mmCIF file of N, CA and C in Angstrom:
data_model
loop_
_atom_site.group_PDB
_atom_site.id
_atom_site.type_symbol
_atom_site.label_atom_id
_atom_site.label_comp_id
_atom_site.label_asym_id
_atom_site.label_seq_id
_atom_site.Cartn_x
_atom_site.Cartn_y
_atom_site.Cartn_z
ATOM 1 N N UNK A 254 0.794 -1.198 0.000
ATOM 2 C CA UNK A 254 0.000 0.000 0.000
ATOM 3 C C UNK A 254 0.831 1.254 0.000
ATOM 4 N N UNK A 255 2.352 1.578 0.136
ATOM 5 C CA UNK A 255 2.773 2.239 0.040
ATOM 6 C C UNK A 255 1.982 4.062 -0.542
ATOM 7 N N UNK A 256 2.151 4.330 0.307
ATOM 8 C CA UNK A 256 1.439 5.905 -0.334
ATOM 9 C C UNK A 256 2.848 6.994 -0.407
ATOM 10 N N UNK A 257 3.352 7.325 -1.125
ATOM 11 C CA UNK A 257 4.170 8.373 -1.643
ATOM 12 C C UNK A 257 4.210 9.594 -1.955
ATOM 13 N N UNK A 258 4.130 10.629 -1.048
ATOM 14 C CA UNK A 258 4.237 12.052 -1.119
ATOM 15 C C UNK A 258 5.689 12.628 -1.637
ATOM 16 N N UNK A 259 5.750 12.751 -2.968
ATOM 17 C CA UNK A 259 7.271 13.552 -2.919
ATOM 18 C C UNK A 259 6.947 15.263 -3.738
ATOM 19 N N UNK A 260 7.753 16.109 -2.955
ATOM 20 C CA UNK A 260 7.811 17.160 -3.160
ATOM 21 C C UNK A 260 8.810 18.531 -3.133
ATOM 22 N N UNK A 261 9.251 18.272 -4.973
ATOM 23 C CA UNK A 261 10.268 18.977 -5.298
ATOM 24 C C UNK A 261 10.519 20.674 -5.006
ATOM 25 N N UNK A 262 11.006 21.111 -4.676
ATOM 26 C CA UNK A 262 11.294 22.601 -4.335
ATOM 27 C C UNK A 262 12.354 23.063 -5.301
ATOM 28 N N UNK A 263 11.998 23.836 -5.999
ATOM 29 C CA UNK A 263 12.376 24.628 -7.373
ATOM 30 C C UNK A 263 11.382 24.995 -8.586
ATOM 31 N N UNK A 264 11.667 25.106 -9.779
ATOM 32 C CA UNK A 264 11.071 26.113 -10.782
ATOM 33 C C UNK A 264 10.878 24.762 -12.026
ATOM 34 N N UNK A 265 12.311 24.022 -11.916
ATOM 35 C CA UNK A 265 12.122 22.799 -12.652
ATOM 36 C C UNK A 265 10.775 22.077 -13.135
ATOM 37 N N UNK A 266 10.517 22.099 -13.834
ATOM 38 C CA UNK A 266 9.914 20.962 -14.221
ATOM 39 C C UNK A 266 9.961 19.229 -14.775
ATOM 40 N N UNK A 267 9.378 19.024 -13.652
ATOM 41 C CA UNK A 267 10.044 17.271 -13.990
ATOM 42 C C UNK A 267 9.363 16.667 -15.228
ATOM 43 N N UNK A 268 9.817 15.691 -15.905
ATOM 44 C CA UNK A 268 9.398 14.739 -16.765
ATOM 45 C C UNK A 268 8.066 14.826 -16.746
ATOM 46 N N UNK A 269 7.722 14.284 -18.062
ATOM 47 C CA UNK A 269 6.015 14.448 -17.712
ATOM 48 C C UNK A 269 5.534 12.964 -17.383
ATOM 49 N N UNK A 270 6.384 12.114 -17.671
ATOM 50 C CA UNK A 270 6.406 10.647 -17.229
ATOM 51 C C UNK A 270 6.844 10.640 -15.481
ATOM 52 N N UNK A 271 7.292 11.660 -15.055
ATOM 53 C CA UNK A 271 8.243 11.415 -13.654
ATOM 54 C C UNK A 271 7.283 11.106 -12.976
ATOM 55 N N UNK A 272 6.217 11.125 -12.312
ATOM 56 C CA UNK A 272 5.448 10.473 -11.530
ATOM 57 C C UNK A 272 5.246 8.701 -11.701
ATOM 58 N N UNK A 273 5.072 8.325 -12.897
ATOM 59 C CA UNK A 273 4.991 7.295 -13.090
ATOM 60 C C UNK A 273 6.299 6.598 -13.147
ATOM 61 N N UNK A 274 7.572 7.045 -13.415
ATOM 62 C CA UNK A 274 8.532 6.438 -12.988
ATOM 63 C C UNK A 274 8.660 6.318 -11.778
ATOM 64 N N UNK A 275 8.589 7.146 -11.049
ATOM 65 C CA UNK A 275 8.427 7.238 -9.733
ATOM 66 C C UNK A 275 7.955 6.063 -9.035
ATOM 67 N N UNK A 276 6.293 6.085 -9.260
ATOM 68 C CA UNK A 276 5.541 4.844 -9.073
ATOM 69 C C UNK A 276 6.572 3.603 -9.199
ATOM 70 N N UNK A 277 6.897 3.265 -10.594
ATOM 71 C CA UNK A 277 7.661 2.144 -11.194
ATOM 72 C C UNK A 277 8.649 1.753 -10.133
ATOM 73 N N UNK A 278 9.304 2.646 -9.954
ATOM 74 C CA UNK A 278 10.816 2.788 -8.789
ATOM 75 C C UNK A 278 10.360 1.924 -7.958
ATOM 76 N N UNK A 279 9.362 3.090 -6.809
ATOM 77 C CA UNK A 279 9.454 2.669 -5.207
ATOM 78 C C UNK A 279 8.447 1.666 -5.325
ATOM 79 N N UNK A 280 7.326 1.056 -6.229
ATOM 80 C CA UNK A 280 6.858 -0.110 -6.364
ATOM 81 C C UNK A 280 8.156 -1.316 -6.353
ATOM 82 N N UNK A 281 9.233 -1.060 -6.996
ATOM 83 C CA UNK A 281 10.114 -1.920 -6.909
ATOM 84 C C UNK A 281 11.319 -2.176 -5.403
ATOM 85 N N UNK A 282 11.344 -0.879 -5.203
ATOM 86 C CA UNK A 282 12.380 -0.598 -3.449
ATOM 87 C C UNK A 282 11.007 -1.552 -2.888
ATOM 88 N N UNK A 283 9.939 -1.223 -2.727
ATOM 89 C CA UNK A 283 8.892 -1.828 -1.682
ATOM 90 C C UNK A 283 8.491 -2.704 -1.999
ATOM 91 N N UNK A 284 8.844 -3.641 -3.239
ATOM 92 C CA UNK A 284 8.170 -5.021 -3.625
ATOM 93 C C UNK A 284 7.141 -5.078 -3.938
ATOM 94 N N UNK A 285 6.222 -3.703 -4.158
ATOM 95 C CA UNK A 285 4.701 -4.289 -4.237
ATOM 96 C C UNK A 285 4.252 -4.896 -5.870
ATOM 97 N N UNK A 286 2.991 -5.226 -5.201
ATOM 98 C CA UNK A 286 2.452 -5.972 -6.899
ATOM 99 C C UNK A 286 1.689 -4.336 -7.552
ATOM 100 N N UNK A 287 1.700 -4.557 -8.937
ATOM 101 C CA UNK A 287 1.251 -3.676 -9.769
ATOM 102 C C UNK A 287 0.062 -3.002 -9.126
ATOM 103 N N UNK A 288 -0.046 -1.424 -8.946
ATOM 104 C CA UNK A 288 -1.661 -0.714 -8.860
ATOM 105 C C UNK A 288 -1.320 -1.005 -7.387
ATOM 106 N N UNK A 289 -0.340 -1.274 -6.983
ATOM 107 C CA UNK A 289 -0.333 -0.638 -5.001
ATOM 108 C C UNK A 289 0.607 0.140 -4.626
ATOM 109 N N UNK A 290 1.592 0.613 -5.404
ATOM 110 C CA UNK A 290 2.165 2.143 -4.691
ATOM 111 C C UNK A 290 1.889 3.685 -5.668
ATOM 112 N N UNK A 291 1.525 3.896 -4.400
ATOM 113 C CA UNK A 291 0.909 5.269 -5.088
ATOM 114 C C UNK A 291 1.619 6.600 -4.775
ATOM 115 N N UNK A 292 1.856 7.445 -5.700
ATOM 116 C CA UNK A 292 3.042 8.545 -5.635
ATOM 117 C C UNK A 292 2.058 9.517 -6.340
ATOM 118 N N UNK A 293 2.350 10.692 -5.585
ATOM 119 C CA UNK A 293 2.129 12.377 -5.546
ATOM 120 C C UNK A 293 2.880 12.508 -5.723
ATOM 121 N N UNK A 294 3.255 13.654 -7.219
ATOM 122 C CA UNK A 294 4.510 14.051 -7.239
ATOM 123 C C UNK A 294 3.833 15.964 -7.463
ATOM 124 N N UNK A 295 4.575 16.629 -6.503
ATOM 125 C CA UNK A 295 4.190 18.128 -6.464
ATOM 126 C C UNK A 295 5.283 19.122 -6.847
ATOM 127 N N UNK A 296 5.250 20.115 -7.227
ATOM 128 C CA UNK A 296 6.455 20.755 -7.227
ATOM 129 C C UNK A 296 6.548 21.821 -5.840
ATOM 130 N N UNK A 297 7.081 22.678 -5.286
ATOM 131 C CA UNK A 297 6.973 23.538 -4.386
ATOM 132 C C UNK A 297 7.788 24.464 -5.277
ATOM 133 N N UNK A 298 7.384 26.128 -5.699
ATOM 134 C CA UNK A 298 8.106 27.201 -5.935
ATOM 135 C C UNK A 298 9.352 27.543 -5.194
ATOM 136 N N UNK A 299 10.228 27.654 -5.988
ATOM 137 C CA UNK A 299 11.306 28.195 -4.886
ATOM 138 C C UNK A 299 11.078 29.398 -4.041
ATOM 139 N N UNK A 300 9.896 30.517 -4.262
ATOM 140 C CA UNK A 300 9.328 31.391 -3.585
ATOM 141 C C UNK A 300 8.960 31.072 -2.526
ATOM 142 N N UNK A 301 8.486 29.462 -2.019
ATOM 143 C CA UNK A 301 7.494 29.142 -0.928
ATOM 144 C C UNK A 301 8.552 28.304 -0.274
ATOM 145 N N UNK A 302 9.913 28.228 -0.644
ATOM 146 C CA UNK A 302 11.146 27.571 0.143
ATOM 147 C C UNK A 302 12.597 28.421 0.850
ATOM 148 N N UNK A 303 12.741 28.193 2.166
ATOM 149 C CA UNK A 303 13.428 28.841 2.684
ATOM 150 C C UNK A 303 13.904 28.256 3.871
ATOM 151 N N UNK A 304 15.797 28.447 3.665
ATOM 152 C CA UNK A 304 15.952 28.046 5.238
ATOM 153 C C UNK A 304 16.629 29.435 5.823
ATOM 154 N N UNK A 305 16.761 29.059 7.128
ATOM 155 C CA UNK A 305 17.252 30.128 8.284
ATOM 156 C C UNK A 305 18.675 30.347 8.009
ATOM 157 N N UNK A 306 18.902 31.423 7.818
ATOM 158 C CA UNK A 306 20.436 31.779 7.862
ATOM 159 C C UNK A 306 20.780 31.328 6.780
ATOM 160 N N UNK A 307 20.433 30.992 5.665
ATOM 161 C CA UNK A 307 20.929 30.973 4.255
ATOM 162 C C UNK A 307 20.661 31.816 2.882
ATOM 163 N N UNK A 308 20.841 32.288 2.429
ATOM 164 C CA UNK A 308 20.429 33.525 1.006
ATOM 165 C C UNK A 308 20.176 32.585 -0.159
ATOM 166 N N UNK A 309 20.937 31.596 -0.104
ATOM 167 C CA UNK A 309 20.625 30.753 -1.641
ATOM 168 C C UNK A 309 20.721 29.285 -1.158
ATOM 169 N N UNK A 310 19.440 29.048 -0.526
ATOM 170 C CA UNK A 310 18.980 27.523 0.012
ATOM 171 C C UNK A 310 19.531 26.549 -0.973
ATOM 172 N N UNK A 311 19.887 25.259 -1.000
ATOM 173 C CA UNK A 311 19.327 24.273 -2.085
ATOM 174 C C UNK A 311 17.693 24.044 -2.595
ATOM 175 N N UNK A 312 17.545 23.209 -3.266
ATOM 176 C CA UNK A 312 16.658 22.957 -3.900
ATOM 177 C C UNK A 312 16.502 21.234 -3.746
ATOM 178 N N UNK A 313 15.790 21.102 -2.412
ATOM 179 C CA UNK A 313 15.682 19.476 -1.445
ATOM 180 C C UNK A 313 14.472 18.978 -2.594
ATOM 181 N N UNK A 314 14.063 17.982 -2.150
ATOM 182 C CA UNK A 314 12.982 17.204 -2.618
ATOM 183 C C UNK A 314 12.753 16.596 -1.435
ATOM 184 N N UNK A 315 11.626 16.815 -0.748
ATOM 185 C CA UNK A 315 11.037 15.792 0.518
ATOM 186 C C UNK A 315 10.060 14.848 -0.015
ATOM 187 N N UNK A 316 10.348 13.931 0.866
ATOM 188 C CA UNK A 316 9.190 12.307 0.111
ATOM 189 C C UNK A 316 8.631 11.914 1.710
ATOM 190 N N UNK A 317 7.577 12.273 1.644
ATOM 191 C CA UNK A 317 6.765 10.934 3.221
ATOM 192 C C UNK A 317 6.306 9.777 2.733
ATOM 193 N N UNK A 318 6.441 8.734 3.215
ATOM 194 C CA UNK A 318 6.524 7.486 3.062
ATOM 195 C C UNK A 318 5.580 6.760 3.832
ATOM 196 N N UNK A 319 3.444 6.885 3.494
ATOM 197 C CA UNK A 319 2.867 5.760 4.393
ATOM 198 C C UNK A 319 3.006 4.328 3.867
ATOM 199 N N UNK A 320 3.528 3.986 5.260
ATOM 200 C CA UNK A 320 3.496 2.186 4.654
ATOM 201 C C UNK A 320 1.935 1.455 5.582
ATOM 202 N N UNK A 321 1.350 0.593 5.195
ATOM 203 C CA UNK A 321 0.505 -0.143 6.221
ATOM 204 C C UNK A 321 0.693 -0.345 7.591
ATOM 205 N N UNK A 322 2.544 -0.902 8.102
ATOM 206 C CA UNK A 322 2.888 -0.858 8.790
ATOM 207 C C UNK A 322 4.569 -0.073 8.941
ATOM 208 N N UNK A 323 5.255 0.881 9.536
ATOM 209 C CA UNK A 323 6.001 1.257 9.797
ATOM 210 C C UNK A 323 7.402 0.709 9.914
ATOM 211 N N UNK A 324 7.734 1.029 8.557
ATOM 212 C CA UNK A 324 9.521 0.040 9.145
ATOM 213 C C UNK A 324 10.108 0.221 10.254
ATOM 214 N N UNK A 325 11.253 -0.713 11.127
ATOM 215 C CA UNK A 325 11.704 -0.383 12.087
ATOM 216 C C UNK A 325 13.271 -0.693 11.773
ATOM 217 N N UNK A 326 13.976 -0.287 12.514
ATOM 218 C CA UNK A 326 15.347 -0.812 12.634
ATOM 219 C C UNK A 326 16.384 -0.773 11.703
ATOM 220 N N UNK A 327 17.135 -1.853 11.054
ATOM 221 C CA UNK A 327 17.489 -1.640 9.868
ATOM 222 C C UNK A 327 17.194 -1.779 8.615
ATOM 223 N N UNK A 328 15.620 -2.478 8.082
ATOM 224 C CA UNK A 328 14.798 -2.003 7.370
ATOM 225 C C UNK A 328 14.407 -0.787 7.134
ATOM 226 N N UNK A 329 14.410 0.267 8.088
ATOM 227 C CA UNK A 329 13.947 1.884 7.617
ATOM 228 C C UNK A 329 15.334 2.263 6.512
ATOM 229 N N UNK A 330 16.714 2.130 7.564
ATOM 230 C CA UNK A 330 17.659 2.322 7.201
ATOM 231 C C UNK A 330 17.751 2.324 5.563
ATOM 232 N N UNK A 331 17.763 0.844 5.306
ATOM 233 C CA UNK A 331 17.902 0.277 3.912
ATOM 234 C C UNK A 331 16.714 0.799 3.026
ATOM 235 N N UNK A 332 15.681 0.961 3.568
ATOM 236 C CA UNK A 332 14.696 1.439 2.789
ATOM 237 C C UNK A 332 14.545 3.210 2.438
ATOM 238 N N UNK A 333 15.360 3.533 3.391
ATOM 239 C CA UNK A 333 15.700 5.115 3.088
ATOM 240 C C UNK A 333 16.584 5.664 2.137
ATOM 241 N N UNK A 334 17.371 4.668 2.014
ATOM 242 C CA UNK A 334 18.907 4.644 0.877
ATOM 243 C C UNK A 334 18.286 4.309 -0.580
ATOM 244 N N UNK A 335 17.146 3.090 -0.445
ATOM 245 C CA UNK A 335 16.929 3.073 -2.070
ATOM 246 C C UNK A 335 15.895 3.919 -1.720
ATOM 247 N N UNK A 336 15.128 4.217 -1.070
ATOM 248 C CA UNK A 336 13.619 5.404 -2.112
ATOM 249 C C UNK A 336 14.568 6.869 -2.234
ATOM 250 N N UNK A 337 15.402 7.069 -1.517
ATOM 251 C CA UNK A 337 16.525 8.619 -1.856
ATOM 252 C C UNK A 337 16.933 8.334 -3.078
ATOM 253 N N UNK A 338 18.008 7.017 -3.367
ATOM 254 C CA UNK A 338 18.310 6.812 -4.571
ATOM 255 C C UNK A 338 17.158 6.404 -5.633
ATOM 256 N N UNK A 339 16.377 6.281 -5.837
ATOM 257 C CA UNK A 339 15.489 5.900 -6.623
ATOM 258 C C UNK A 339 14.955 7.636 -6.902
ATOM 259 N N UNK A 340 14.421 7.981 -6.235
ATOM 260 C CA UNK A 340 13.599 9.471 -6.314
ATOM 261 C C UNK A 340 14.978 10.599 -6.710
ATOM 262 N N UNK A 341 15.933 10.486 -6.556
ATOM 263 C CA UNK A 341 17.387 11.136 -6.722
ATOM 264 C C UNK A 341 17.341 10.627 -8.471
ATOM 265 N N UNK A 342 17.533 9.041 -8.718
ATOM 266 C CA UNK A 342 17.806 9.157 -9.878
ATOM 267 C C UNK A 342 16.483 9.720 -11.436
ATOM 268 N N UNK A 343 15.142 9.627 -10.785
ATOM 269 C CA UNK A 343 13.737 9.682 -11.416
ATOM 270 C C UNK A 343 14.279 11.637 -11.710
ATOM 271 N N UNK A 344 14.616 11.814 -10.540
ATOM 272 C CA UNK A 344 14.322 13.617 -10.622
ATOM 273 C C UNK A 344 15.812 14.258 -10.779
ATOM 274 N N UNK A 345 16.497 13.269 -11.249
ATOM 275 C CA UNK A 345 18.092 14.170 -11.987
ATOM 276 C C UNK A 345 18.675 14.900 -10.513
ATOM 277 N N UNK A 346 18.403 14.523 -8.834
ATOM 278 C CA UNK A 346 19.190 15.606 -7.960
ATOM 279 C C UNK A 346 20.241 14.993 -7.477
ATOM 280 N N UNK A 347 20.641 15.367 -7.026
ATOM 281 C CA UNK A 347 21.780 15.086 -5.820
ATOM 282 C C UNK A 347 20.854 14.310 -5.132
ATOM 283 N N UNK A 348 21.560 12.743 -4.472
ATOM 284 C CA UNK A 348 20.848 11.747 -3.341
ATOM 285 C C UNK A 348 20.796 13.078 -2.012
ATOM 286 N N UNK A 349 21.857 13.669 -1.812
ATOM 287 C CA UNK A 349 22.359 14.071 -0.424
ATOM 288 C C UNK A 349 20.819 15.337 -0.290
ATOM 289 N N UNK A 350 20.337 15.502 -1.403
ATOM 290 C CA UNK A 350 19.061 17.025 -1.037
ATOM 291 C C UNK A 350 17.584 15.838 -1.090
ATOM 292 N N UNK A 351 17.761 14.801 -1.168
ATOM 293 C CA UNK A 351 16.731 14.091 -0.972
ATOM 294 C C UNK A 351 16.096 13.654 0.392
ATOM 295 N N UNK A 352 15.257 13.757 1.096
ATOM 296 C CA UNK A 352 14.705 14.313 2.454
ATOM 297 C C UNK A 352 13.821 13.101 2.887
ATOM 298 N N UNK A 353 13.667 12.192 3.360
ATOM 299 C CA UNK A 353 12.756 10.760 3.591
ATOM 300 C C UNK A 353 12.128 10.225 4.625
ATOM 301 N N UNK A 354 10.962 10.953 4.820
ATOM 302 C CA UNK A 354 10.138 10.778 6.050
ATOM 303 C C UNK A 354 9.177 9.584 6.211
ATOM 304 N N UNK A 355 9.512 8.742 6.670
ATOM 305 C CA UNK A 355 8.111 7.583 6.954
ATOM 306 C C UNK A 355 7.099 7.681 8.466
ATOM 307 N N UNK A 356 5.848 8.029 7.949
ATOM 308 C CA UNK A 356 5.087 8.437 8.788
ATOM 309 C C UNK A 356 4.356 7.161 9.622
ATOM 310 N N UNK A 357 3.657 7.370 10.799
ATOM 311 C CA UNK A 357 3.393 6.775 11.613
ATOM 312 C C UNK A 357 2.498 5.672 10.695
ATOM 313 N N UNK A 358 2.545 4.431 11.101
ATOM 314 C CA UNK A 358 1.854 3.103 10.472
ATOM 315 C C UNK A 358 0.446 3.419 10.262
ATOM 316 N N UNK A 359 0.047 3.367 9.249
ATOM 317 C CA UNK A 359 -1.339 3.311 8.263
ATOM 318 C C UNK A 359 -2.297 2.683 8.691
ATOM 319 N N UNK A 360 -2.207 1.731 9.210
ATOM 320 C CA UNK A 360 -3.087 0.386 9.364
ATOM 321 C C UNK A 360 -3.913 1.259 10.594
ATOM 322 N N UNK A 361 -5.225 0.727 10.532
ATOM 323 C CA UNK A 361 -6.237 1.214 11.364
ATOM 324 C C UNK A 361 -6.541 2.986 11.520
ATOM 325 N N UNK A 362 -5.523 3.358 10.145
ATOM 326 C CA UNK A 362 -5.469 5.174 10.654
ATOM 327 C C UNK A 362 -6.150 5.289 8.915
ATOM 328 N N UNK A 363 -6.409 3.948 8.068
ATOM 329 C CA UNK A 363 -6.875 4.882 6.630
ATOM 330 C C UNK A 363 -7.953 4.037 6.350
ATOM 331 N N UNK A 364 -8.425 5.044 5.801
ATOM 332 C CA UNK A 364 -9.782 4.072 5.098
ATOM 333 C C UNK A 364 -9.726 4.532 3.584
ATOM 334 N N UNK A 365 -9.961 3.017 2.368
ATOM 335 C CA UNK A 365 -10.217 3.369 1.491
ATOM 336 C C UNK A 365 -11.510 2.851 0.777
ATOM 337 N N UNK A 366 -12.010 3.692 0.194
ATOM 338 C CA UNK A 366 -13.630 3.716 -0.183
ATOM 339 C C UNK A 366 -14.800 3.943 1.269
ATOM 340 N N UNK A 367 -14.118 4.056 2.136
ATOM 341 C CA UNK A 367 -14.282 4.838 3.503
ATOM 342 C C UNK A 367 -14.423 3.118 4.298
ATOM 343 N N UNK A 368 -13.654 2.637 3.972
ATOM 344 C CA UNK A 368 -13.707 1.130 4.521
ATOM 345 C C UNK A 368 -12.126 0.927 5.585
ATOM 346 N N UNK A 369 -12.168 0.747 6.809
ATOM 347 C CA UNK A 369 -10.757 1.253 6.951
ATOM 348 C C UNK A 369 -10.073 0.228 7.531
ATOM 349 N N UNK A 370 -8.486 0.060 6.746
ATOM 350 C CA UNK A 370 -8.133 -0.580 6.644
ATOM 351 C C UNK A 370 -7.393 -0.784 8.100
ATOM 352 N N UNK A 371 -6.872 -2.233 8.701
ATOM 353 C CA UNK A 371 -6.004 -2.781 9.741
ATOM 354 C C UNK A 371 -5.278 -3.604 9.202
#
């Protein structure tokens, strides 16, 4: 069930395929079967990006990562290295501005078709 939020910060415009590579990718880092990982791909203006104490920020890409259940240990680890590298190589950046948040476990927190899943 993988759900995939990634969201580029800059002016760039990605591929018009890049979402669906995307998909392709972290369907493959996460093993799933076809039509179960699902990726948002957004851009953010570099107008609406800013850090503290810097004049000419980079240009990060953040990705949140719901899984059903929450990796732990050295599974997050390993699983943080390929969706950076995977989303690094889909969107042409640097791995090191790639940003990889996995949010609290899914299961019993989503419902789909308002049916909710455990």
């Amino acid at each position: 069930m993988p759900i995939v939020d990634v969201e580029q910060v800059g002016d760039r415009e990605p591929g018009s395929d890049a979402a669906r590579r995307l998909a392709d990718g972290l369907g493959e880092v996460f093993g799933s079967p076809a039509g179960s990982t699902w990726v948002r791909l957004r851009p953010l203006p570099r107008t609406q990006y800013a850090e503290n104490g810097v004049d000419d920020a980079p240009e990060p890409v953040f990705v949140q990562v719901l899984m059903s259940r929450q990796p732990v240990g050295d599974v997050t680890a390993e699983l943080s290295r390929a969706v950076a590298g995977c989303v690094a190589d889909v969107l042409e950046v640097e791995r090191t501005f790639v940003h990889v948040l996995f949010a609290p476990s899914g299961a019993g927190r989503i419902a789909f078709g308002g049916e909710l899943r455990e």
